Amino acid sequence: MAIKVRLFRPGDAPRIAEIVQRCLREVNSRDYPQHVIDKMCAHFTAERFIELSASRLIYVAEGDGVVVGTVSRVGNEVYTMFVDPDFARRGIGRQLVQQVEVSAARDGYDRMETGASITAHGFYLKLGYTDVRTSETEFGFNYILRKTLPPAQAARPL
Ligand SMILES: CC(C)(COP(=O)(O)OP(=O)(O)OC[C@H]1O[C@@H](n2cnc3c(N)ncnc32)[C@H](O)[C@@H]1OP(=O)(O)O)[C@@H](O)C(=O)NCCC(=O)NCCS
């Protein structure tokens, strides 16, 4: 299945919220207590993604007309990286992160930062991010990671 990464449209919000809820309940629940999962599920609703789209650049990965993953960027920070569990380990997460890296480099940033869940820590290490510190947030324990971006990555049209 060919995956295309494009910018979020308001009509994507219900599907993105569904993907996030599935990830939280089926994948992240291995690493976080139920009350944290419930809190995150209550937070990441379709309405929340519409709100967030005013302050974040939200991208979606689409294959065969179906949204299968999402990631967001604010400045040089990566947020809300989620791939439908049915489509995990097919390179979709990598493609989404590459998109935000290219977009950040185009805006003049020379490094990316992210707060990774315990669940996604190994994923970010695989993508070349390195640990900076750990953090306790309202959504539990996180790793803060950083990656230096190569200068002037080629722009890729969306
Ligand atoms: C973590 C997540 C985004 C990864 O997306 P994905 O599409 O499955 O990842 P990819 O297939 O692009 O993987 C890229 C590389 O990372 C590796 N990888 C993926 N998930 C990994 C994990 N959880 N731990 C260690 N390595 C992982 C892959 O094997 C691949 O390595 P390779 O190139 O050597 O084959 C996805 O599994 C997910 O949504 N998880 C639950 C939600 C979550 O925790 N999101 C992050 C919030 S901070």
XYZ file of N, CA and C and ligand atoms in Angstrom:
522
model
N 0.852 -1.195 0.000
C 0.000 0.000 0.000
C 0.894 1.254 0.000
N 0.685 2.115 -0.982
C 1.468 3.356 -1.037
C 0.919 4.338 0.002
N 1.817 4.916 0.767
C 1.412 5.862 1.814
C 1.752 7.279 1.368
N 0.774 8.149 1.490
C 0.984 9.568 1.172
C 0.824 10.353 2.480
N 1.754 11.250 2.749
C 1.612 12.107 3.930
C 1.095 13.466 3.449
N 0.042 13.924 4.094
C -0.533 15.227 3.719
C -0.956 15.980 4.978
N -1.280 17.251 4.791
C -1.740 18.047 5.931
C -3.156 17.639 6.334
N -3.413 17.784 7.613
C -4.718 17.500 8.233
C -5.839 18.351 7.624
N -6.998 17.712 7.482
C -8.226 18.448 7.155
C -9.216 18.181 8.288
N -10.114 19.131 8.576
C -11.035 18.931 9.705
C -11.787 17.595 9.637
N -12.084 17.136 8.435
C -12.804 15.861 8.293
C -12.008 14.654 8.762
N -10.691 14.833 8.977
C -9.847 13.721 9.462
C -9.999 13.509 10.968
N -10.532 14.511 11.668
C -10.476 14.490 13.141
C -11.079 13.227 13.765
N -12.280 12.787 13.343
C -12.831 11.586 13.991
C -11.943 10.347 13.790
N -11.379 10.197 12.607
C -10.534 9.022 12.328
C -9.214 9.096 13.133
N -8.648 10.287 13.231
C -7.421 10.428 14.026
C -7.708 10.100 15.490
N -8.810 10.618 15.995
C -9.150 10.334 17.399
C -9.326 8.832 17.600
N -9.925 8.156 16.618
C -10.121 6.697 16.713
C -8.764 5.970 16.759
N -7.830 6.410 15.912
C -6.493 5.781 15.894
C -5.800 5.981 17.245
N -5.872 7.200 17.755
C -5.197 7.498 19.028
C -5.792 6.648 20.152
N -7.109 6.583 20.188
C -7.767 5.802 21.254
C -7.369 4.322 21.159
N -7.316 3.790 19.922
C -6.918 2.376 19.757
C -5.484 2.163 20.215
N -4.588 3.068 19.815
C -3.184 2.945 20.249
C -3.101 2.948 21.769
N -3.793 3.906 22.376
C -3.697 4.040 23.829
C -4.201 2.781 24.520
N -5.340 2.288 24.094
C -5.958 1.142 24.782
C -5.281 -0.184 24.450
N -4.765 -0.310 23.202
C -4.218 -1.611 22.795
C -2.698 -1.693 22.891
N -2.012 -0.546 22.809
C -0.538 -0.579 22.763
C 0.070 0.106 23.998
N -0.254 1.377 24.201
C 0.358 2.113 25.313
C -0.065 1.570 26.674
N -1.206 0.902 26.720
C -1.707 0.356 27.988
C -0.760 -0.697 28.571
N 0.174 -1.196 27.737
C 1.178 -2.144 28.267
C 2.158 -1.436 29.197
N 2.334 -0.136 28.989
C 3.376 0.606 29.714
C 2.844 1.617 30.714
N 1.549 1.917 30.664
C 0.984 2.966 31.519
C -0.237 2.430 32.269
N -0.471 2.961 33.476
C -1.628 2.506 34.250
C -2.944 2.971 33.612
N -3.991 2.258 33.955
C -5.301 2.516 33.347
C -5.759 3.964 33.506
N -5.495 4.578 34.674
C -5.998 5.942 34.862
C -5.326 6.938 33.920
N -4.062 6.673 33.575
C -3.358 7.556 32.627
C -3.935 7.358 31.218
N -4.181 6.106 30.864
C -4.768 5.802 29.541
C -6.144 6.463 29.434
N -6.948 6.338 30.475
C -8.293 6.938 30.454
C -8.210 8.456 30.302
N -7.247 9.061 30.994
C -7.094 10.520 30.935
C -6.694 10.958 29.522
N -5.791 10.212 28.925
C -5.362 10.562 27.564
C -6.494 10.351 26.562
N -7.242 9.272 26.728
C -8.369 9.014 25.822
C -9.393 10.144 25.915
N -9.621 10.622 27.137
C -10.594 11.709 27.325
C -10.063 13.007 26.705
N -8.741 13.145 26.679
C -8.129 14.379 26.150
C -8.150 14.422 24.622
N -7.759 13.304 23.988
C -7.560 13.308 22.528
C -8.835 12.922 21.776
N -9.793 13.821 21.814
C -11.052 13.628 21.091
C -10.936 14.274 19.704
N -11.924 14.002 18.868
C -11.959 14.637 17.538
C -11.981 16.155 17.683
N -12.757 16.651 18.631
C -12.852 18.106 18.834
C -11.486 18.681 19.222
N -10.735 17.936 20.033
C -9.409 18.397 20.467
C -8.485 18.544 19.252
N -8.557 17.605 18.325
C -7.680 17.712 17.149
C -8.058 18.913 16.290
N -9.340 19.213 16.213
C -9.756 20.420 15.471
C -9.149 21.652 16.166
N -9.261 21.699 17.504
C -8.681 22.820 18.263
C -7.166 22.907 18.043
N -6.492 21.748 18.166
C -5.033 21.726 18.060
C -4.562 22.165 16.674
N -5.392 21.930 15.664
C -4.963 22.263 14.296
C -4.782 23.771 14.117
N -5.313 24.565 15.066
C -5.114 26.016 14.988
C -3.693 26.391 15.417
N -3.066 25.568 16.254
C -1.747 25.930 16.781
C -0.654 24.934 16.393
N -1.030 23.827 15.787
C -0.040 22.812 15.392
C -0.186 22.512 13.910
N 0.937 22.146 13.300
C 0.884 21.600 11.948
C 0.637 20.106 12.116
N -0.543 19.674 11.746
C -0.884 18.251 11.899
C -0.794 17.584 10.526
N -0.111 16.454 10.485
C -0.014 15.676 9.250
C -0.730 14.348 9.442
N -1.226 13.801 8.346
C -1.781 12.449 8.395
C -1.112 11.607 7.310
N -1.029 10.298 7.574
C -0.575 9.339 6.570
C -1.815 8.639 6.050
N -1.916 8.599 4.720
C -3.104 8.021 4.098
C -2.681 6.931 3.122
N -3.382 5.814 3.162
C -3.132 4.721 2.217
C -4.461 4.203 1.713
N -4.595 4.063 0.414
C -5.857 3.629 -0.195
C -7.043 4.461 0.310
N -6.813 5.759 0.487
C -7.899 6.663 0.889
C -8.262 6.599 2.360
N -7.505 5.827 3.150
C -7.813 5.694 4.581
C -6.664 6.273 5.394
N -7.005 7.105 6.384
C -5.969 7.660 7.267
C -5.505 6.564 8.220
N -4.174 6.350 8.287
C -3.627 5.259 9.105
C -2.632 5.744 10.161
N -2.350 7.060 10.168
C -1.426 7.563 11.183
C -1.407 9.076 11.189
N -0.817 9.623 12.249
C -0.739 11.080 12.367
C 0.482 11.495 13.175
N 0.929 12.721 12.923
C 1.975 13.346 13.718
C 1.746 14.853 13.646
N 2.266 15.583 14.641
C 2.112 17.042 14.644
C 3.455 17.697 14.920
N 3.531 18.971 14.520
C 4.753 19.757 14.803
C 4.359 21.139 15.286
N 5.060 21.572 16.340
C 5.019 22.978 16.751
C 6.469 23.429 16.790
N 6.848 24.317 15.907
C 8.253 24.728 15.839
C 9.117 23.509 15.543
N 10.062 23.228 16.467
C 10.919 22.050 16.241
C 10.536 20.887 17.165
N 9.292 20.894 17.659
C 8.861 19.828 18.566
C 7.836 18.911 17.904
N 8.042 17.601 18.108
C 7.149 16.588 17.545
C 6.109 16.202 18.587
N 4.855 16.151 18.179
C 3.760 15.768 19.073
C 2.870 14.713 18.416
N 2.057 14.087 19.236
C 0.967 13.177 18.815
C 1.328 12.298 17.614
N 2.292 11.424 17.847
C 2.748 10.464 16.834
C 2.003 9.150 17.068
N 1.104 8.811 16.199
C 0.302 7.596 16.386
C 0.057 6.920 15.040
N 0.231 5.601 15.023
C -0.049 4.796 13.822
C -1.062 3.720 14.206
N -2.072 3.565 13.383
C -3.083 2.525 13.589
C -2.376 1.185 13.865
N -2.683 0.522 14.984
C -1.986 -0.733 15.313
C -2.043 -1.773 14.190
N -3.073 -1.740 13.366
C -3.155 -2.697 12.251
C -2.106 -2.416 11.170
N -1.507 -1.213 11.210
C -0.537 -0.821 10.181
C 0.843 -0.550 10.774
N 1.068 -0.999 12.023
C 2.352 -0.756 12.681
C 3.467 -1.547 12.014
N 4.694 -1.035 12.188
C 5.921 -1.698 11.708
C 5.949 -1.856 10.191
N 5.372 -0.874 9.494
C 5.456 -0.868 8.026
C 6.146 0.391 7.518
N 6.797 1.113 8.421
C 7.530 2.310 7.998
C 6.696 3.582 7.977
N 5.439 3.503 8.433
C 4.561 4.685 8.373
C 4.990 5.738 9.403
N 5.329 5.290 10.612
C 5.793 6.231 11.635
C 7.056 6.944 11.171
N 7.977 6.200 10.591
C 9.217 6.798 10.094
C 8.898 7.867 9.026
N 7.982 7.537 8.130
C 7.632 8.472 7.056
C 7.025 9.767 7.632
N 6.203 9.606 8.662
C 5.578 10.788 9.291
C 6.626 11.657 9.983
N 7.536 11.020 10.724
C 8.568 11.806 11.416
C 9.478 12.494 10.393
N 9.798 11.791 9.312
C 10.630 12.424 8.273
C 9.937 13.669 7.728
N 8.618 13.595 7.591
C 7.876 14.754 7.083
C 8.036 15.966 8.007
N 7.878 15.744 9.322
C 8.005 16.902 10.222
C 9.452 17.393 10.286
N 10.396 16.480 10.137
C 11.802 16.913 10.131
C 12.100 17.780 8.911
N 11.632 17.358 7.753
C 11.856 18.133 6.523
C 11.183 19.496 6.648
N 9.979 19.482 7.169
C 9.221 20.721 7.301
C 9.888 21.671 8.306
N 10.425 21.128 9.399
C 11.107 21.967 10.395
C 12.416 22.526 9.821
N 13.150 21.678 9.096
C 14.417 22.140 8.491
C 14.134 23.265 7.506
N 13.047 23.122 6.768
C 12.650 24.147 5.801
C 12.344 25.472 6.509
N 11.870 25.373 7.741
C 11.588 26.580 8.532
C 12.825 27.083 9.265
N 13.974 26.441 9.049
C 15.227 26.950 9.595
C 15.693 26.303 10.888
N 14.978 25.296 11.379
C 15.413 24.627 12.618
C 16.557 23.668 12.316
N 17.502 23.577 13.278
C 18.632 22.667 13.064
C 18.553 21.429 13.956
N 17.487 21.345 14.784
C 17.306 20.117 15.565
C 15.831 19.935 15.919
N 15.467 18.669 16.130
C 14.106 18.333 16.546
C 14.136 17.860 17.986
N 13.012 18.045 18.675
C 12.872 17.536 20.039
C 11.525 16.839 20.148
N 11.457 15.859 21.041
C 10.171 15.216 21.279
C 10.100 14.665 22.691
N 8.893 14.509 23.168
C 8.656 13.794 24.410
C 8.053 12.453 24.024
N 8.790 11.379 24.258
C 8.328 10.058 23.810
C 7.774 9.249 24.975
N 6.715 8.527 24.675
C 6.187 7.575 25.648
C 7.215 6.459 25.862
N 7.038 5.726 26.940
C 7.868 4.524 27.163
C 7.727 3.612 25.942
N 6.504 3.511 25.445
C 6.167 2.626 24.315
C 6.927 3.000 23.043
N 7.119 4.310 22.810
C 7.708 4.764 21.546
C 9.197 5.094 21.669
N 9.771 4.894 22.857
C 11.167 5.280 23.072
C 12.097 4.593 22.059
N 11.948 3.288 21.900
C 12.806 2.524 20.981
C 12.639 2.975 19.542
N 11.429 3.371 19.193
C 11.139 3.878 17.841
C 11.968 5.138 17.563
N 11.946 6.093 18.502
C 12.701 7.331 18.287
C 14.212 7.075 18.284
N 14.674 6.139 19.115
C 16.107 5.812 19.092
C 16.477 5.273 17.706
N 15.611 4.440 17.160
C 15.841 3.862 15.820
C 15.946 4.955 14.759
N 15.199 6.043 14.967
C 15.179 7.138 13.993
C 16.303 8.154 14.216
N 17.210 7.847 15.140
C 18.385 8.713 15.315
C 18.262 9.743 16.416
N 17.177 9.672 17.196
C 17.028 10.597 18.335
C 17.866 10.071 19.500
N 18.351 10.996 20.342
C 19.121 10.578 21.513
C 18.490 11.160 22.776
N 18.655 10.436 23.864
C 18.053 10.850 25.131
C 18.684 12.127 25.666
N 17.830 13.021 26.160
C 18.305 14.247 26.806
C 18.034 14.155 28.308
N 16.798 13.780 28.646
C 16.409 13.637 30.052
C 15.086 12.901 30.090
N 14.571 12.681 31.284
C 13.235 12.115 31.415
C 12.345 13.154 32.084
N 11.046 12.917 31.983
C 10.124 13.919 32.507
C 8.851 13.236 32.998
N 8.243 13.819 34.035
C 6.927 13.349 34.518
C 5.901 14.371 34.080
N 4.946 13.968 33.267
C 3.939 14.904 32.782
C 2.575 14.481 33.306
N 1.553 15.276 32.955
C 0.186 14.896 33.374
C -0.203 13.547 32.753
N 0.516 13.141 31.691
C 0.240 11.859 31.046
C 1.316 10.820 31.376
N 1.990 10.996 32.502
C 2.930 9.973 32.964
C 4.358 10.210 32.512
N 5.170 9.170 32.678
C 6.615 9.235 32.410
C 6.890 9.371 30.909
N 7.810 10.256 30.570
C 8.217 10.488 29.177
C 9.734 10.549 29.071
N 10.243 10.199 27.895
C 11.648 10.461 27.571
C 11.698 11.708 26.694
N 12.591 12.620 27.008
C 12.807 13.776 26.137
C 14.017 13.440 25.266
N 13.808 13.518 23.965
C 14.874 13.158 23.019
C 15.096 14.297 22.023
N 16.248 14.234 21.388
C 16.641 15.293 20.462
C 17.364 14.675 19.262
N 17.264 15.336 18.127
C 17.990 14.883 16.935
C 18.459 16.101 16.152
N 19.727 16.084 15.749
C 20.246 17.165 14.920
C 19.770 16.951 13.494
N 19.286 18.026 12.875
C 18.807 17.927 11.500
C 19.921 18.337 10.542
N 20.025 17.638 9.425
C 20.985 18.105 8.426
C 20.510 19.440 7.859
N 21.440 20.353 7.541
C 21.016 21.659 7.030
C 20.327 21.534 5.676
N 19.380 22.411 5.459
C 18.726 22.571 4.155
C 18.316 21.258 3.521
N 17.485 20.494 4.257
C 16.938 19.286 3.639
C 16.047 19.738 2.489
N 16.020 18.938 1.463
C 15.236 19.319 0.285
C 13.752 19.389 0.632
N 13.098 20.423 0.157
C 11.654 20.552 0.375
C 10.928 19.524 -0.475
N 9.873 18.969 0.114
C 9.089 17.979 -0.633
C 7.647 18.479 -0.670
N 7.091 18.673 -1.837
C 5.719 19.189 -1.872
C 4.730 18.214 -1.272
N 3.726 18.751 -0.573
C 2.700 17.877 0.008
C 1.614 17.599 -0.989
C 5.599 4.065 17.964
C 4.857 4.116 16.635
C 4.504 5.551 16.287
C 5.787 3.549 15.553
O 5.158 3.619 14.273
P 5.416 2.489 13.164
O 4.774 2.915 11.908
O 5.049 1.182 13.731
O 7.015 2.569 13.051
P 7.936 2.220 11.764
O 7.391 0.988 11.118
O 8.075 3.431 10.917
O 9.304 1.889 12.473
C 10.535 2.549 12.197
C 11.652 1.749 12.884
O 11.418 1.776 14.305
C 11.259 0.445 14.792
N 10.206 0.496 15.802
C 8.886 0.794 15.620
N 8.238 0.781 16.792
C 9.158 0.460 17.729
C 9.090 0.293 19.137
N 7.946 0.454 19.788
N 10.242 -0.040 19.779
C 11.410 -0.208 19.125
N 11.530 -0.039 17.770
C 10.409 0.276 17.110
C 10.849 -0.384 13.595
O 11.184 -1.733 13.740
C 11.632 0.290 12.494
O 12.983 -0.143 12.528
P 13.733 -0.693 11.200
O 13.806 0.473 10.287
O 15.039 -1.186 11.692
O 12.845 -1.764 10.646
C 3.579 3.265 16.653
O 3.879 1.937 16.943
C 2.526 3.756 17.640
O 1.637 4.514 17.252
N 2.607 3.314 18.918
C 1.602 3.611 19.927
C 1.418 5.080 20.178
C 2.654 5.763 20.723
O 3.287 5.329 21.668
N 2.966 6.893 20.074
C 4.058 7.725 20.441
C 3.647 8.694 21.465
S 5.092 9.580 22.021
